Short mmCIF file of C-alpha atoms and ligand atoms in Angstrom, two decimals:
data_model
loop_
_atom_site.label_atom_id
_atom_site.label_comp_id
_atom_site.label_asym_id
_atom_site.label_seq_id
_atom_site.Cartn_x
_atom_site.Cartn_y
_atom_site.Cartn_z
CA MET A 126 64.81 -34.97 56.76
CA ALA A 127 66.37 -34.33 53.33
CA ALA A 128 70.17 -34.30 53.19
CA LEU A 129 71.67 -30.90 52.52
CA THR A 130 73.97 -31.33 49.55
CA SER A 131 74.30 -27.73 48.39
CA ASP A 132 73.33 -24.26 49.52
CA PRO A 133 69.64 -24.00 50.31
CA ILE A 134 67.43 -22.19 47.82
CA LEU A 135 67.52 -18.54 48.76
CA ASP A 136 64.36 -16.55 48.30
CA ASN A 137 65.70 -13.00 48.17
CA GLY A 138 69.45 -12.97 47.80
CA LEU A 139 69.84 -11.98 51.47
CA GLY A 140 70.48 -15.48 52.66
CA VAL A 141 66.90 -16.20 53.75
CA ILE A 142 65.80 -19.71 52.87
CA ASP A 143 62.47 -20.47 51.32
CA PRO A 144 59.85 -21.81 53.81
CA ASP A 145 59.44 -25.05 51.80
CA VAL A 146 63.17 -25.66 51.99
CA TYR A 147 63.04 -25.03 55.71
CA PHE A 148 60.46 -27.78 56.15
CA GLN A 149 62.50 -30.21 54.07
CA MET A 150 65.66 -29.54 56.07
CA ASN A 151 64.24 -29.66 59.58
CA LYS A 152 62.65 -32.43 61.56
CA PRO A 153 58.98 -32.08 62.56
CA PRO A 154 58.22 -32.30 66.30
CA ALA A 155 57.49 -35.83 67.54
CA ASN A 156 54.03 -34.79 68.78
CA LEU A 157 52.90 -33.29 65.46
CA PRO A 158 50.51 -36.21 64.66
CA GLU A 159 48.84 -35.81 68.07
CA PHE A 160 48.60 -32.02 67.54
CA GLU A 161 46.94 -32.59 64.15
CA ALA A 162 44.52 -35.21 65.45
CA LYS A 163 43.25 -32.98 68.29
CA LEU A 164 42.91 -30.01 65.99
CA LYS A 165 41.05 -31.97 63.29
CA ASP A 166 38.49 -33.19 65.85
CA PHE A 167 38.01 -29.66 67.18
CA VAL A 168 37.60 -28.18 63.70
CA LYS A 169 35.20 -30.94 62.66
CA LEU A 170 33.01 -30.21 65.66
CA HIS A 171 32.93 -26.49 64.96
CA GLU A 172 32.48 -26.88 61.25
CA ALA A 173 29.32 -28.86 61.96
CA LYS A 174 28.12 -26.21 64.45
CA GLY A 175 28.87 -23.35 62.04
CA SER A 176 31.01 -21.60 64.69
CA ARG A 177 33.60 -18.97 63.99
CA LEU A 178 37.04 -20.08 65.01
CA VAL A 179 40.17 -18.16 65.94
CA PHE A 180 43.64 -19.65 65.92
CA ILE A 181 45.70 -17.73 68.47
CA THR A 182 49.47 -18.03 68.74
CA SER A 183 50.88 -16.85 72.04
CA GLY A 184 54.18 -16.59 73.92
CA GLY A 185 57.77 -16.72 72.70
CA THR A 186 59.67 -19.36 70.74
CA THR A 187 63.00 -20.71 71.96
CA VAL A 188 65.95 -21.02 69.60
CA PRO A 189 68.12 -24.03 70.49
CA LEU A 190 71.90 -23.65 70.32
CA GLU A 191 72.64 -27.38 70.39
CA ASN A 192 70.84 -30.34 68.81
CA GLN A 193 70.84 -32.05 72.20
CA THR A 194 69.67 -28.81 73.70
CA VAL A 195 71.09 -27.54 76.95
CA ARG A 196 71.13 -23.86 75.99
CA PHE A 197 68.70 -21.79 73.98
CA ILE A 198 67.84 -18.17 73.19
CA ASP A 199 64.50 -16.96 74.49
CA ASN A 200 62.52 -13.71 74.49
CA PHE A 201 60.45 -11.58 76.86
CA SER A 202 56.93 -12.66 75.89
CA ASN A 203 54.91 -14.31 78.66
CA GLY A 204 51.78 -14.86 76.60
CA ASN A 205 49.64 -12.23 78.29
CA ARG A 206 48.29 -10.79 75.02
CA GLY A 207 47.25 -14.19 73.71
CA ALA A 208 45.73 -15.46 76.96
CA VAL A 209 43.69 -12.31 77.62
CA SER A 210 42.55 -12.17 73.99
CA ALA A 211 41.39 -15.80 74.12
CA GLU A 212 38.98 -14.95 76.95
CA TYR A 213 37.45 -12.04 75.01
CA PHE A 214 37.13 -14.13 71.84
CA ILE A 215 35.31 -16.82 73.81
CA GLU A 216 33.03 -14.15 75.27
CA ALA A 217 32.31 -13.04 71.69
CA GLY A 218 31.20 -16.60 70.83
CA TYR A 219 34.33 -17.82 69.06
CA ALA A 220 35.85 -21.27 69.37
CA VAL A 221 39.49 -20.72 70.26
CA VAL A 222 42.54 -22.76 69.35
CA PHE A 223 45.15 -21.50 71.77
CA MET A 224 48.59 -22.47 70.50
CA HIS A 225 50.89 -21.26 73.23
CA ARG A 226 54.44 -21.60 74.46
CA GLN A 227 54.44 -24.38 77.03
CA PHE A 228 54.04 -22.95 80.56
CA SER A 229 53.27 -19.43 79.34
CA LEU A 230 50.05 -17.74 80.48
CA GLN A 231 46.80 -19.53 79.71
CA PRO A 232 43.29 -18.12 79.47
CA TYR A 233 41.48 -18.06 82.85
CA GLN A 234 44.37 -19.76 84.69
CA ARG A 235 46.40 -16.59 84.11
CA HIS A 236 44.45 -14.78 86.84
CA TYR A 237 46.20 -16.99 89.39
CA THR A 238 49.59 -17.68 87.86
CA GLN A 239 51.30 -14.33 87.39
CA ASP A 240 51.48 -12.75 90.81
CA PRO A 241 55.17 -12.91 91.81
CA ASN A 242 54.14 -12.96 95.47
CA LYS A 243 51.48 -15.63 95.27
CA GLY A 244 51.53 -19.22 94.10
CA PHE A 245 48.74 -21.77 93.66
CA LEU A 246 48.87 -22.97 97.29
CA ASP A 247 48.54 -19.43 98.63
CA TYR A 248 44.93 -19.30 97.43
CA LEU A 249 43.97 -22.28 99.59
CA VAL A 250 43.24 -22.83 103.27
CA PRO A 251 43.15 -26.21 105.03
CA GLN A 252 39.97 -27.07 106.94
CA PRO A 253 39.74 -28.81 110.35
CA ASP A 254 38.04 -31.82 108.68
CA GLY A 255 41.03 -32.39 106.40
CA SER A 256 39.47 -30.82 103.29
CA ILE A 257 40.68 -27.68 101.51
CA LYS A 258 38.82 -24.46 100.65
CA VAL A 259 39.66 -21.40 98.62
CA ASP A 260 40.69 -18.55 100.90
CA PRO A 261 37.44 -16.53 101.35
CA GLN A 262 39.18 -13.28 100.35
CA TYR A 263 39.76 -14.69 96.82
CA ALA A 264 36.60 -16.77 96.45
CA PRO A 265 34.17 -14.13 95.03
CA SER A 266 36.43 -13.20 92.10
CA MET A 267 37.68 -16.77 91.62
CA ILE A 268 34.18 -18.19 91.27
CA LYS A 269 33.49 -15.80 88.36
CA VAL A 270 36.65 -16.86 86.54
CA LEU A 271 36.01 -20.53 87.33
CA GLU A 272 32.47 -20.38 85.94
CA LYS A 273 33.67 -18.79 82.69
CA TYR A 274 36.47 -21.35 82.39
CA GLN A 275 34.20 -24.34 83.01
CA LYS A 276 31.61 -23.00 80.55
CA ALA A 277 34.30 -22.65 77.88
CA ILE A 278 35.50 -26.21 78.51
CA ARG A 279 31.98 -27.71 78.70
CA SER A 280 30.97 -26.08 75.44
CA ASN A 281 34.22 -27.16 73.77
CA GLN A 282 35.14 -23.56 72.99
CA LEU A 283 38.78 -23.85 73.97
CA LEU A 284 41.51 -26.12 72.67
CA LEU A 285 44.94 -25.78 74.27
CA LEU A 286 47.95 -26.81 72.18
CA ASP A 287 51.55 -25.99 72.93
CA PHE A 288 54.96 -25.42 71.36
CA VAL A 289 58.42 -24.72 72.75
CA THR A 290 61.06 -24.24 70.07
CA LEU A 291 61.02 -22.27 66.84
CA PRO A 292 60.84 -25.42 64.64
CA ASP A 293 58.08 -26.79 66.85
CA TYR A 294 56.14 -23.53 66.34
CA LEU A 295 56.71 -23.37 62.58
CA PHE A 296 55.68 -26.95 61.86
CA LYS A 297 52.57 -26.55 64.01
CA LEU A 298 51.72 -23.20 62.45
CA GLN A 299 51.83 -24.75 59.00
CA ALA A 300 49.88 -27.86 59.98
CA GLY A 301 47.37 -25.90 62.08
CA THR A 302 46.58 -23.22 59.51
CA ARG A 303 46.16 -25.86 56.79
CA ILE A 304 43.67 -27.77 58.94
CA LEU A 305 41.69 -24.62 59.72
CA ALA A 306 41.64 -23.63 56.05
CA GLN A 307 38.53 -25.78 55.54
CA LEU A 308 36.56 -23.22 57.58
CA GLN A 309 37.50 -20.67 54.93
CA GLU A 310 36.39 -17.10 55.85
CA ARG A 311 35.02 -18.26 59.21
CA ALA A 312 38.57 -18.75 60.51
CA MET A 313 40.62 -15.93 61.96
CA TYR A 314 44.36 -16.20 62.59
CA TYR A 315 45.57 -14.00 65.44
CA LEU A 316 49.35 -14.22 65.42
CA ALA A 317 50.41 -12.73 68.75
CA ALA A 318 53.36 -15.01 69.49
CA ALA A 319 56.81 -13.44 69.67
CA VAL A 320 58.57 -15.56 67.07
CA SER A 321 62.32 -15.38 66.70
CA ASP A 322 63.64 -13.80 63.50
CA PHE A 323 66.93 -15.70 63.82
CA PHE A 324 67.90 -19.33 64.30
CA ILE A 325 70.67 -21.87 63.83
CA PRO A 326 69.76 -24.56 61.27
CA SER A 327 70.11 -28.00 62.83
CA GLN A 328 72.83 -29.06 60.37
CA LYS A 329 74.96 -26.08 61.51
CA MET A 330 74.36 -26.68 65.22
CA ASN A 331 76.66 -28.39 67.68
CA GLU A 332 75.32 -31.85 68.38
CA HIS A 333 76.40 -31.80 72.02
CA LYS A 334 76.58 -29.19 74.75
CA ILE A 335 78.88 -26.31 73.73
CA GLN A 336 81.99 -26.52 75.90
CA SER A 337 83.23 -23.47 77.79
CA ARG A 338 86.85 -24.64 77.54
CA GLU A 339 86.69 -23.60 73.86
CA GLY A 340 86.67 -19.92 74.99
CA ALA A 341 84.30 -17.08 74.18
CA LEU A 342 81.24 -18.08 72.22
CA THR A 343 80.54 -16.48 68.84
CA LEU A 344 77.20 -17.31 67.29
CA THR A 345 76.08 -16.81 63.73
CA LEU A 346 72.34 -16.99 63.31
CA ASP A 347 70.50 -17.38 60.02
CA GLN A 348 67.34 -15.45 59.26
CA VAL A 349 64.09 -17.32 59.79
CA PRO A 350 62.17 -17.76 56.52
CA LYS A 351 59.22 -15.42 56.00
CA PHE A 352 56.38 -17.75 56.90
CA LEU A 353 53.65 -15.16 56.59
CA LYS A 354 54.07 -15.33 52.84
CA PRO A 355 52.88 -18.96 52.32
CA LEU A 356 50.47 -18.64 55.25
CA VAL A 357 48.64 -15.76 53.55
CA SER A 358 48.83 -17.00 49.99
CA VAL A 359 48.50 -20.78 50.42
CA TRP A 360 47.93 -22.28 53.88
CA ALA A 361 45.11 -20.00 55.05
CA ALA A 362 44.28 -18.06 51.92
CA LYS A 363 40.59 -17.43 52.70
CA GLY A 364 40.84 -16.65 56.40
CA LEU A 365 41.17 -13.30 58.12
CA ILE A 366 44.81 -12.92 59.08
CA VAL A 367 45.85 -10.58 61.87
CA SER A 368 49.54 -10.29 62.64
CA PHE A 369 51.24 -8.27 65.36
CA LYS A 370 54.26 -6.05 64.97
CA LEU A 371 56.34 -5.19 68.01
CA GLU A 372 58.88 -2.36 68.03
CA THR A 373 60.89 -0.40 70.58
CA ASP A 374 61.56 2.65 68.35
CA ASP A 375 58.22 4.36 67.78
CA LYS A 376 59.35 5.91 64.48
CA LEU A 377 59.55 2.42 63.00
CA LEU A 378 56.24 1.05 64.20
CA VAL A 379 53.75 2.25 61.59
CA PRO A 380 56.09 2.09 58.56
CA LYS A 381 57.13 -1.46 59.44
CA ALA A 382 53.59 -2.57 60.13
CA ARG A 383 52.47 -1.12 56.80
CA ASN A 384 55.42 -2.71 55.08
CA ALA A 385 54.40 -6.13 56.46
CA LEU A 386 50.87 -5.61 55.17
CA THR A 387 52.09 -4.68 51.69
CA ARG A 388 54.66 -7.46 51.59
CA TYR A 389 52.40 -10.31 52.66
CA GLY A 390 49.02 -8.99 51.51
CA HIS A 391 47.06 -10.00 54.60
CA GLN A 392 44.29 -8.00 56.24
CA VAL A 393 45.35 -6.48 59.56
CA VAL A 394 48.57 -5.66 61.37
CA ILE A 395 48.33 -4.56 64.98
CA GLY A 396 51.35 -2.50 65.94
CA ASN A 397 52.46 -2.23 69.55
CA MET A 398 55.42 -0.82 71.45
CA LEU A 399 57.24 -2.93 74.01
CA THR A 400 56.68 -0.54 76.91
CA THR A 401 53.10 0.55 76.14
CA ARG A 402 51.66 -2.64 74.65
CA LYS A 403 49.08 -2.99 77.40
CA GLN A 404 47.77 0.57 76.90
CA THR A 405 48.03 1.41 73.19
CA VAL A 406 47.87 -0.45 69.89
CA THR A 407 47.60 0.74 66.28
CA PHE A 408 45.34 -1.11 63.85
CA ILE A 409 46.62 -0.98 60.30
CA THR A 410 44.66 -2.18 57.31
CA LYS A 411 45.15 -1.48 53.61
CA ASN A 412 43.07 1.69 53.76
CA SER A 413 43.15 2.73 57.39
CA GLU A 414 45.13 3.40 60.50
CA LYS A 415 43.48 3.55 63.89
CA VAL A 416 45.01 4.00 67.34
CA ILE A 417 43.26 2.38 70.28
CA SER A 418 44.38 3.66 73.67
CA LEU A 419 43.09 3.14 77.16
CA SER A 420 42.21 6.37 78.96
CA LYS A 421 43.76 7.14 82.36
CA ASP A 422 40.44 6.28 83.93
CA GLN A 423 40.31 2.89 82.17
CA GLN A 424 43.89 2.18 83.23
CA ALA A 425 43.06 3.02 86.84
CA LYS A 426 40.18 0.53 86.64
CA ASP A 427 42.48 -2.19 85.19
CA VAL A 428 40.57 -2.34 81.91
CA GLU A 429 42.38 -4.68 79.53
CA ILE A 430 43.10 -3.31 76.06
CA GLU A 431 42.06 -6.66 74.57
CA SER A 432 38.48 -5.78 75.62
CA GLU A 433 38.70 -3.12 72.88
CA ILE A 434 40.86 -5.03 70.38
CA ILE A 435 38.62 -8.07 70.11
CA PRO A 436 35.28 -6.28 69.39
CA GLU A 437 37.09 -4.27 66.70
CA LEU A 438 38.35 -7.50 65.12
CA VAL A 439 34.95 -9.16 65.37
CA GLN A 440 33.52 -6.26 63.31
CA ILE A 441 36.29 -6.64 60.74
CA HIS A 442 35.63 -10.38 60.64
CA ASP A 443 31.87 -9.73 60.10
CA SER A 444 32.74 -7.65 57.12
CA TRP A 445 35.31 -10.20 55.88
CA ILE A 446 32.73 -12.99 56.00
CA LYS A 447 30.04 -10.88 54.29
CA SER A 448 32.08 -9.24 51.57
CA GLY A 449 35.68 -10.43 51.69
CA ALA A 450 36.77 -6.92 52.66
CA THR A 451 37.90 -5.27 55.88
CA GLN A 452 36.16 -2.00 56.70
CA VAL A 453 37.21 -0.37 59.91
O1 PAZ B 744 53.09 -12.07 75.26
P1 PAZ B 744 53.12 -10.66 75.78
O2 PAZ B 744 51.77 -10.20 76.22
O3 PAZ B 744 54.18 -10.48 76.81
O4 PAZ B 744 53.55 -9.73 74.55
C1 PAZ B 744 52.70 -9.64 73.43
C2 PAZ B 744 53.50 -9.31 72.17
C3 PAZ B 744 54.20 -7.97 72.33
C4 PAZ B 744 54.54 -10.41 71.92
C5 PAZ B 744 52.50 -9.24 70.97
O5 PAZ B 744 51.58 -8.23 71.19
C6 PAZ B 744 53.25 -9.01 69.66
O6 PAZ B 744 53.52 -7.91 69.28
N1 PAZ B 744 53.61 -10.10 68.96
C7 PAZ B 744 54.37 -10.05 67.73
C8 PAZ B 744 55.82 -9.77 68.02
C9 PAZ B 744 56.63 -9.59 66.76
O7 PAZ B 744 57.10 -10.61 66.26
O8 PAZ B 744 56.78 -8.46 66.24
#
């Protein structure tokens, strides 16, 4: 880690540091070499096979408040969007790198890990001979999920990689997108993780646990550098880049999504509102805007909106590979 001798280079006069400076000033996660090795093997395999690959980010980043972290800031995301999407991408024939917040929802497993009234053991029944079986009431649906999961694993279509903190995420995003860059247009980046916009640089953080005897706690957070900029223009320049934009004020959603597209120059922003994100999304490209909503009937049948998002993206990716353009 480079020593900080003066103010960091600011990229816009608003106090936001340049992404390169961020990487010089912060320590990479200890498991970055292992992350890179697994990803390189996976990419090599799929490069040889000619597969299309999608790099999904999923779940929320934590923002540590102390270097020896006891406390951190977190956000609401449980990784549902990413985990559901991964299943539909696999169904569409993609190899999926699933970079998720540790312990957030995972593809296939998610069907059995998010019921607040049921844990893993509640799906099992002990047998008189000492063995264990799946409770017959869950078996028919579980076997379908299990078969899909095992097929994805057997055919090497799914690589699970995790992150926890914001720096962990950022270093892995940079390393991961650079590794995938060799697949050029065949790679899609589906950035569904809820990444903090604010953080405390490690050199400004308390080393040890913040003490309550010091009274009320006032925090000053710096803005996280705009990583989409180098991702789009350098790290993954040839790939199809899909980012998500989450808002709570619907007046802001489309203007901010369009602003992100103009600012970073990537291909697709999918806008969603916090309260309706499972029913409605808005696809925004340079020349188009398209709302995808589940009908009442689809909602009653528990149709997942990702079953409509992913085919739409596959079409855009077809066009991106053929002509380097997105036509929706
Ligand atoms: O993980 P989840 O299913 O609970 O939520 C998904 C989501 C809302 C985090 C995602 O769709 C999204 O909008 N991600 C980008 C958030 C943002 O930084 O604007």
